[in-house]
Each structure stands twice: as structure tokens, then as C-alpha cells.
C-alpha positions as YAML, in Angstrom:
chain: A
units: angstrom
residues:
- id: 1
  name: MET
  ca: [-39.86, -10.93, 0.36]
- id: 2
  name: SER
  ca: [-37.62, -12.93, -1.90]
- id: 3
  name: SER
  ca: [-39.04, -11.54, -5.16]
- id: 4
  name: ILE
  ca: [-38.63, -7.94, -4.06]
- id: 5
  name: ALA
  ca: [-35.18, -8.57, -2.61]
- id: 6
  name: THR
  ca: [-33.75, -9.39, -6.05]
- id: 7
  name: ILE
  ca: [-35.06, -6.35, -7.90]
- id: 8
  name: TRP
  ca: [-31.74, -4.62, -8.39]
- id: 9
  name: TYR
  ca: [-29.74, -7.73, -9.17]
- id: 10
  name: GLY
  ca: [-28.57, -8.04, -12.74]
- id: 11
  name: ILE
  ca: [-30.09, -4.87, -14.19]
- id: 12
  name: LYS
  ca: [-29.07, -1.22, -14.48]
- id: 13
  name: ASP
  ca: [-30.67, 1.40, -12.31]
- id: 14
  name: ALA
  ca: [-32.23, 4.63, -13.52]
- id: 15
  name: ASN
  ca: [-28.91, 6.44, -13.27]
- id: 16
  name: GLY
  ca: [-27.16, 4.00, -15.59]
- id: 17
  name: PHE
  ca: [-24.94, 2.32, -13.00]
- id: 18
  name: SER
  ca: [-23.70, -1.10, -13.95]
- id: 19
  name: ARG
  ca: [-24.56, -4.26, -12.10]
- id: 20
  name: GLY
  ca: [-21.11, -4.24, -10.47]
- id: 21
  name: LEU
  ca: [-21.57, -0.82, -8.93]
- id: 22
  name: LEU
  ca: [-25.07, -1.69, -7.78]
- id: 23
  name: ASN
  ca: [-23.64, -4.69, -5.99]
- id: 24
  name: THR
  ca: [-21.02, -2.44, -4.37]
- id: 25
  name: LEU
  ca: [-23.76, -0.07, -3.25]
- id: 26
  name: SER
  ca: [-25.56, -2.96, -1.54]
- id: 27
  name: VAL
  ca: [-28.89, -2.12, -3.10]
- id: 28
  name: GLY
  ca: [-30.03, -5.69, -2.52]
- id: 29
  name: ALA
  ca: [-29.53, -5.14, 1.20]
- id: 30
  name: LEU
  ca: [-31.90, -2.19, 1.02]
- id: 31
  name: LEU
  ca: [-34.68, -4.29, -0.43]
- id: 32
  name: LEU
  ca: [-34.09, -7.10, 2.03]
- id: 33
  name: MET
  ca: [-35.12, -4.66, 4.74]
- id: 34
  name: ALA
  ca: [-38.69, -5.24, 3.60]
- id: 35
  name: THR
  ca: [-38.66, -8.89, 4.69]
- id: 36
  name: GLY
  ca: [-41.07, -9.57, 7.47]
- id: 37
  name: ILE
  ca: [-43.11, -6.38, 7.14]
- id: 38
  name: THR
  ca: [-46.74, -7.38, 7.67]
- id: 39
  name: ILE
  ca: [-49.14, -6.73, 4.83]
- id: 40
  name: VAL
  ca: [-52.34, -4.81, 5.44]
- id: 41
  name: ILE
  ca: [-55.42, -6.92, 4.78]
- id: 42
  name: GLY
  ca: [-58.41, -4.68, 4.22]
- id: 43
  name: SER
  ca: [-61.85, -5.54, 5.49]
- id: 44
  name: GLY
  ca: [-63.80, -2.73, 3.82]
- id: 45
  name: CYS
  ca: [-66.93, -4.17, 2.24]
- id: 46
  name: MET
  ca: [-66.91, -1.95, -0.84]
- id: 47
  name: ASP
  ca: [-63.30, -2.62, -1.79]
- id: 48
  name: GLN
  ca: [-63.57, -6.32, -1.00]
- id: 49
  name: LYS
  ca: [-66.66, -6.58, -3.19]
- id: 50
  name: LYS
  ca: [-64.79, -4.98, -6.10]
- id: 51
  name: VAL
  ca: [-62.02, -7.55, -5.72]
- id: 52
  name: GLU
  ca: [-64.50, -10.41, -5.86]
- id: 53
  name: GLU
  ca: [-66.41, -9.01, -8.84]
- id: 54
  name: LYS
  ca: [-63.26, -8.65, -10.93]
- id: 55
  name: GLY
  ca: [-62.03, -12.09, -9.98]
- id: 56
  name: SER
  ca: [-58.80, -10.84, -8.42]
- id: 57
  name: ILE
  ca: [-57.13, -12.51, -5.48]
- id: 58
  name: ILE
  ca: [-55.04, -9.48, -4.44]
- id: 59
  name: LYS
  ca: [-55.67, -5.78, -4.96]
- id: 60
  name: ALA
  ca: [-53.79, -2.64, -3.90]
- id: 61
  name: GLY
  ca: [-54.67, 0.72, -5.39]
- id: 62
  name: THR
  ca: [-55.07, 0.27, -9.14]
- id: 63
  name: VAL
  ca: [-52.99, -2.93, -9.15]
- id: 64
  name: GLU
  ca: [-54.79, -6.25, -9.25]
- id: 65
  name: ILE
  ca: [-53.43, -9.79, -9.35]
- id: 66
  name: SER
  ca: [-55.84, -12.14, -11.07]
- id: 67
  name: ARG
  ca: [-56.51, -15.74, -10.17]
- id: 68
  name: ALA
  ca: [-54.76, -16.84, -13.37]
- id: 69
  name: GLU
  ca: [-51.67, -14.74, -12.65]
- id: 70
  name: PHE
  ca: [-51.50, -16.03, -9.10]
- id: 71
  name: ALA
  ca: [-51.82, -19.60, -10.36]
- id: 72
  name: ARG
  ca: [-48.89, -19.07, -12.76]
- id: 73
  name: GLU
  ca: [-46.75, -17.59, -10.01]
- id: 74
  name: LEU
  ca: [-47.65, -20.46, -7.71]
- id: 75
  name: GLU
  ca: [-46.68, -22.98, -10.37]
- id: 76
  name: VAL
  ca: [-43.26, -21.33, -10.73]
- id: 77
  name: LYS
  ca: [-42.77, -21.19, -6.98]
- id: 78
  name: GLN
  ca: [-43.83, -24.79, -6.49]
- id: 79
  name: ALA
  ca: [-41.18, -25.91, -9.00]
- id: 80
  name: ASN
  ca: [-38.56, -24.97, -6.40]
- id: 81
  name: TYR
  ca: [-40.09, -27.28, -3.79]
- id: 82
  name: PRO
  ca: [-40.16, -31.09, -3.50]
- id: 83
  name: TYR
  ca: [-42.61, -32.59, -5.99]
- id: 84
  name: ASP
  ca: [-44.58, -34.22, -3.17]
- id: 85
  name: ILE
  ca: [-45.08, -31.04, -1.13]
- id: 86
  name: LYS
  ca: [-48.85, -31.41, -1.47]
- id: 87
  name: ASP
  ca: [-48.56, -34.49, 0.70]
- id: 88
  name: SER
  ca: [-47.86, -32.08, 3.54]
- id: 89
  name: PRO
  ca: [-50.80, -29.62, 3.61]
- id: 90
  name: THR
  ca: [-49.20, -27.47, 6.31]
- id: 91
  name: GLU
  ca: [-46.01, -26.94, 4.29]
- id: 92
  name: TYR
  ca: [-47.92, -26.47, 1.06]
- id: 93
  name: ASN
  ca: [-50.26, -23.89, 2.53]
- id: 94
  name: ALA
  ca: [-47.29, -22.07, 4.08]
- id: 95
  name: MET
  ca: [-45.78, -21.86, 0.58]
- id: 96
  name: VAL
  ca: [-49.02, -20.43, -0.81]
- id: 97
  name: LEU
  ca: [-49.30, -17.83, 1.95]
- id: 98
  name: ASP
  ca: [-45.64, -16.88, 1.46]
- id: 99
  name: LEU
  ca: [-46.46, -16.15, -2.18]
- id: 100
  name: VAL
  ca: [-49.48, -14.09, -1.10]
- id: 101
  name: SER
  ca: [-47.20, -12.03, 1.13]
- id: 102
  name: ASP
  ca: [-44.64, -11.50, -1.64]
- id: 103
  name: LEU
  ca: [-47.21, -10.50, -4.24]
- id: 104
  name: SER
  ca: [-49.05, -8.27, -1.77]
- id: 105
  name: ASP
  ca: [-45.88, -6.31, -1.03]
- id: 106
  name: GLN
  ca: [-45.18, -6.10, -4.74]
- id: 107
  name: ALA
  ca: [-48.72, -4.84, -5.40]
- id: 108
  name: VAL
  ca: [-48.27, -2.04, -2.85]
- id: 109
  name: LEU
  ca: [-45.06, -0.87, -4.52]
- id: 110
  name: LEU
  ca: [-46.52, -1.07, -8.03]
- id: 111
  name: ALA
  ca: [-49.64, 0.78, -6.89]
- id: 112
  name: ALA
  ca: [-47.48, 3.57, -5.49]
- id: 113
  name: ALA
  ca: [-45.45, 3.70, -8.71]
- id: 114
  name: ALA
  ca: [-48.61, 3.90, -10.83]
- id: 115
  name: ALA
  ca: [-50.01, 6.70, -8.66]
- id: 116
  name: LYS
  ca: [-46.78, 8.66, -9.11]
- id: 117
  name: GLY
  ca: [-46.72, 8.09, -12.87]
- id: 118
  name: ILE
  ca: [-43.59, 5.95, -12.76]
- id: 119
  name: ASP
  ca: [-43.16, 3.51, -15.64]
- id: 120
  name: VAL
  ca: [-40.46, 1.88, -17.75]
- id: 121
  name: SER
  ca: [-40.35, 2.38, -21.52]
- id: 122
  name: ASP
  ca: [-40.07, -0.50, -23.97]
- id: 123
  name: LYS
  ca: [-36.67, 0.86, -25.01]
- id: 124
  name: ALA
  ca: [-35.35, 0.80, -21.43]
- id: 125
  name: LEU
  ca: [-36.75, -2.68, -20.90]
- id: 126
  name: ASP
  ca: [-35.16, -4.03, -24.09]
- id: 127
  name: ALA
  ca: [-31.82, -2.49, -23.06]
- id: 128
  name: ALA
  ca: [-32.03, -4.13, -19.64]
- id: 129
  name: ILE
  ca: [-32.84, -7.49, -21.21]
- id: 130
  name: ALA
  ca: [-29.89, -7.22, -23.59]
- id: 131
  name: ASP
  ca: [-27.59, -6.29, -20.72]
- id: 132
  name: PHE
  ca: [-28.87, -9.18, -18.63]
- id: 133
  name: LYS
  ca: [-28.36, -11.71, -21.41]
- id: 134
  name: LYS
  ca: [-24.68, -10.75, -21.75]
- id: 135
  name: ASP
  ca: [-23.91, -13.05, -18.84]
- id: 136
  name: TYR
  ca: [-25.63, -15.99, -20.57]
- id: 137
  name: PRO
  ca: [-23.69, -17.10, -23.65]
- id: 138
  name: GLU
  ca: [-25.32, -19.14, -26.42]
- id: 139
  name: ASP
  ca: [-28.47, -20.90, -25.19]
- id: 140
  name: SER
  ca: [-27.68, -20.77, -21.45]
- id: 141
  name: PHE
  ca: [-30.27, -18.02, -20.91]
- id: 142
  name: ASP
  ca: [-33.08, -20.21, -22.22]
- id: 143
  name: GLN
  ca: [-31.70, -23.07, -20.16]
- id: 144
  name: MET
  ca: [-31.81, -20.89, -17.05]
- id: 145
  name: LEU
  ca: [-35.48, -20.10, -17.64]
- id: 146
  name: LEU
  ca: [-36.22, -23.77, -18.25]
- id: 147
  name: GLU
  ca: [-34.53, -24.81, -15.01]
- id: 148
  name: ARG
  ca: [-36.57, -22.24, -13.09]
- id: 149
  name: ALA
  ca: [-39.79, -23.22, -14.85]
- id: 150
  name: ILE
  ca: [-40.33, -19.65, -16.08]
- id: 151
  name: SER
  ca: [-41.49, -18.78, -19.59]
- id: 152
  name: TYR
  ca: [-39.84, -15.85, -21.33]
- id: 153
  name: PRO
  ca: [-43.02, -13.67, -21.34]
- id: 154
  name: VAL
  ca: [-43.45, -14.21, -17.59]
- id: 155
  name: TRP
  ca: [-39.76, -13.44, -16.96]
- id: 156
  name: LYS
  ca: [-39.96, -10.28, -19.07]
- id: 157
  name: LYS
  ca: [-43.08, -9.13, -17.25]
- id: 158
  name: ARG
  ca: [-41.35, -9.73, -13.91]
- id: 159
  name: LEU
  ca: [-38.31, -7.79, -15.02]
- id: 160
  name: LYS
  ca: [-40.41, -4.78, -16.00]
- id: 161
  name: LYS
  ca: [-42.17, -4.83, -12.63]
- id: 162
  name: ASP
  ca: [-38.80, -5.02, -10.89]
- id: 163
  name: MET
  ca: [-37.51, -2.05, -12.88]
- id: 164
  name: VAL
  ca: [-40.62, -0.01, -12.07]
- id: 165
  name: ILE
  ca: [-40.24, -0.74, -8.36]
- id: 166
  name: GLN
  ca: [-36.55, 0.06, -8.57]
- id: 167
  name: GLU
  ca: [-37.34, 3.43, -10.15]
- id: 168
  name: LEU
  ca: [-39.93, 4.11, -7.44]
- id: 169
  name: ILE
  ca: [-37.38, 3.44, -4.72]
- id: 170
  name: MET
  ca: [-34.75, 5.60, -6.41]
- id: 171
  name: GLN
  ca: [-37.14, 8.54, -6.95]
- id: 172
  name: ASP
  ca: [-39.28, 8.39, -3.84]
- id: 173
  name: LEU
  ca: [-36.93, 7.03, -1.16]
- id: 174
  name: VAL
  ca: [-33.28, 7.27, -2.11]
- id: 175
  name: ALA
  ca: [-33.45, 10.74, -3.69]
- id: 176
  name: SER
  ca: [-35.30, 12.11, -0.65]
- id: 177
  name: GLN
  ca: [-32.49, 11.33, 1.80]
- id: 178
  name: GLU
  ca: [-30.83, 14.51, 3.02]
- id: 179
  name: ILE
  ca: [-27.05, 14.65, 2.83]
- id: 180
  name: HIS
  ca: [-25.09, 17.02, 5.07]
- id: 181
  name: PRO
  ca: [-21.42, 17.98, 4.55]
- id: 182
  name: GLU
  ca: [-20.38, 16.27, 7.77]
- id: 183
  name: ASP
  ca: [-22.14, 13.09, 6.61]
- id: 184
  name: MET
  ca: [-20.15, 13.12, 3.38]
- id: 185
  name: ILE
  ca: [-16.84, 13.58, 5.18]
- id: 186
  name: ALA
  ca: [-17.48, 10.79, 7.66]
- id: 187
  name: PHE
  ca: [-18.81, 8.49, 4.95]
- id: 188
  name: TYR
  ca: [-15.85, 9.06, 2.67]
- id: 189
  name: ASP
  ca: [-13.39, 8.40, 5.49]
- id: 190
  name: ARG
  ca: [-15.02, 5.03, 6.08]
- id: 191
  name: PHE
  ca: [-14.72, 3.98, 2.45]
- id: 192
  name: ALA
  ca: [-11.48, 5.70, 1.48]
- id: 193
  name: GLY
  ca: [-9.43, 2.62, 2.20]
- id: 194
  name: GLN
  ca: [-11.75, 0.46, 0.14]
- id: 195
  name: THR
  ca: [-11.56, 2.72, -2.91]
- id: 196
  name: GLU
  ca: [-7.78, 2.93, -2.71]
- id: 197
  name: THR
  ca: [-7.53, -0.84, -3.14]
- id: 198
  name: GLN
  ca: [-9.35, -0.81, -6.47]
- id: 199
  name: ASP
  ca: [-7.69, -2.14, -9.58]
- id: 200
  name: SER
  ca: [-5.27, 0.30, -11.19]
- id: 201
  name: ASN
  ca: [-7.51, 0.47, -14.25]
- id: 202
  name: ASN
  ca: [-10.28, 2.01, -12.16]
- id: 203
  name: SER
  ca: [-10.45, 5.40, -10.54]
- id: 204
  name: ALA
  ca: [-8.93, 5.33, -7.07]
- id: 205
  name: MET
  ca: [-11.20, 8.10, -5.91]
- id: 206
  name: MET
  ca: [-14.95, 7.84, -6.00]
- id: 207
  name: HIS
  ca: [-16.66, 10.75, -7.73]
- id: 208
  name: GLU
  ca: [-18.63, 13.01, -5.43]
- id: 209
  name: LYS
  ca: [-21.88, 12.20, -7.25]
- id: 210
  name: ASP
  ca: [-21.37, 8.47, -6.78]
- id: 211
  name: LEU
  ca: [-20.38, 8.98, -3.17]
- id: 212
  name: ALA
  ca: [-23.56, 10.94, -2.48]
- id: 213
  name: LEU
  ca: [-25.68, 8.23, -4.10]
- id: 214
  name: LYS
  ca: [-23.92, 5.55, -2.08]
- id: 215
  name: LEU
  ca: [-24.58, 7.51, 1.12]
- id: 216
  name: ARG
  ca: [-28.24, 8.07, 0.23]
- id: 217
  name: ILE
  ca: [-28.71, 4.34, -0.36]
- id: 218
  name: GLU
  ca: [-27.15, 3.59, 3.01]
- id: 219
  name: LYS
  ca: [-29.50, 6.06, 4.68]
- id: 220
  name: SER
  ca: [-32.38, 4.51, 2.77]
- id: 221
  name: GLN
  ca: [-31.73, 1.17, 4.41]
- id: 222
  name: GLU
  ca: [-32.67, 2.70, 7.73]
- id: 223
  name: ALA
  ca: [-35.65, 4.57, 6.31]
- id: 224
  name: PHE
  ca: [-37.09, 1.73, 4.22]
- id: 225
  name: GLY
  ca: [-39.31, 0.21, 6.91]
- id: 226
  name: ASN
  ca: [-41.17, 3.42, 7.77]
- id: 227
  name: TRP
  ca: [-41.34, 4.42, 4.10]
- id: 228
  name: PHE
  ca: [-42.88, 1.09, 3.09]
- id: 229
  name: GLN
  ca: [-45.34, 1.12, 5.97]
- id: 230
  name: GLY
  ca: [-46.45, 4.55, 4.76]
- id: 231
  name: LEU
  ca: [-47.12, 3.08, 1.32]
- id: 232
  name: GLN
  ca: [-49.07, 0.23, 2.90]
- id: 233
  name: ALA
  ca: [-51.28, 2.76, 4.67]
- id: 234
  name: SER
  ca: [-51.88, 4.67, 1.42]
- id: 235
  name: TYR
  ca: [-52.39, 1.55, -0.71]
- id: 236
  name: PRO
  ca: [-53.82, -1.14, 1.61]
- id: 237
  name: VAL
  ca: [-53.94, -4.69, 0.34]
- id: 238
  name: TYR
  ca: [-57.28, -6.43, -0.07]
- id: 239
  name: ILE
  ca: [-57.25, -10.20, -0.33]
- id: 240
  name: ASP
  ca: [-60.21, -12.23, -1.53]
- id: 241
  name: GLU
  ca: [-60.19, -14.98, 1.08]
- id: 242
  name: ARG
  ca: [-62.74, -16.98, -0.89]
- id: 243
  name: VAL
  ca: [-60.46, -17.13, -3.93]
- id: 244
  name: LEU
  ca: [-57.42, -17.76, -1.75]
- id: 245
  name: SER
  ca: [-59.08, -20.74, -0.08]
- id: 246
  name: ALA
  ca: [-59.32, -22.43, -3.48]
- id: 247
  name: PHE
  ca: [-55.51, -22.56, -3.60]
- id: 248
  name: LEU
  ca: [-55.15, -24.04, -0.12]
- id: 249
  name: ILE
  ca: [-55.43, -27.66, 0.97]
- id: 250
  name: ASN
  ca: [-58.17, -28.22, 3.54]
- id: 251
  name: PRO
  ca: [-58.27, -24.50, 4.46]
- id: 252
  name: GLU
  ca: [-61.09, -25.08, 6.94]
- id: 253
  name: LYS
  ca: [-58.71, -27.17, 9.04]
- id: 254
  name: GLN
  ca: [-55.95, -24.56, 9.12]
...
């Protein structure tokens, strides 16, 4: 789940931690836990019919991914592969199905966020964009988008989705992890040496609040799989195989 695995890279979380602290907390490792989790493909006639009528290729809860949106995402993904990948139908179709898996997982998380009323304001999104652009002086940000074959509106829409999913994980998974006094003591002992080697300009001792968050994120890494499978059960993914076949090369031979 490459798209989901990069959600917390380069943006601030809901608690205002900087990108550096997020990296220290290994939030990316938490999201990587989702890699390989099988999506749920629904076979219910009523839901499948709704997907076909609305022209969506993927649906989970109230979240739908249209044919046009999928085509745009596929175009971006294909830009990272050899230009002649279509000459190898097996490899090309594997790329398409990998995108289906990524977007299906994303749809589950966004459906859960929508059901829980989790969203990101325009103000928070603009602040995240401004913070992100700080690492791209002059026109290097636009150049980065060009190299990745991503338009600014598509990138901005992706960023908002990432922030929504991030907020869902923080509120629904990380915050729910129970912390016991003995856990805090053992956890601090493990990281005491690391904090003592920080630059003299930084605090040598981690604040208790930050320590508790760090511990909750670590616990979340172990709980992520079961938590995500629970979301999959609540918001099953329905895929319109007829629409999907239009994106594959010789699907009848696969």
C-alpha cells in the first residue's frame, strides 16, 4: 500500500508535531503494516448494481472512485514504469491491480473517516501545503510535480485525503491504545539513551505527553492489522469487474 504508507511523511499531524518528530515516532512504519492486507470484494447484487449505475469502479461506504479518477491515478502510476510496459500485458495488468488494491484500502479508510465525521478544514490544508513547500525553494516544488506527472489539483486532493486518513488513525487507533505506568517506565528506559544524545539546543528529556504518544504509536503498529480488518468488515469494498476489465489488457486471458 505505497500510497497509504506515505500519509504522514512531510505533513504535520493533528497534534501539531513537526515532520521531524513524526519521523522519529516512526509513523510511516505504522502505515506500512497495512501492506499485504487483502481487500474485501463484495458480491452483493444490490451494492454491485449501485456501483455500476453510478459508473464507479470502486466503492466502500459512501466513498466512490469514478472511472475518470481511476484513469487519472493510473496515468500517474504508469509514469513511474517503463514507457513500453503495455508490451507486457502480465506486468501491465499487475500494475493496474496493484492500483486497485491501493485505492480500495484508501476507500475503506476514507469511508470510516466520513462515517465518524472526520474531515480537514481548508485552513488546515493550506497550512500543511505551506509547510510542505518550505522544503522546495523557488520553482522546485512545481518541478517535483512535473517529474512525478502529477498536477497541482490532484496533488492537493491527495494531500487532503492523506490528512483525513491520518486524523482517523490518530483518533480511532492511536488514541485508543491503553497506557499503563509500567509500560511508560519500560518504554522510557529503552529510549532514555537516545534522548540524551540529542543536540544541546533540544530538550534532553522527552515530555511525558510526547512519550505517551510515542508509546501509543508503537502499540498501534501491533494493533493496526486487526483494526484495519475491522474497518474492512464494516466498509466492504465493491469492485465493478466490468469497468475494471476495460483497464486491463486481454482480461479474458488472465
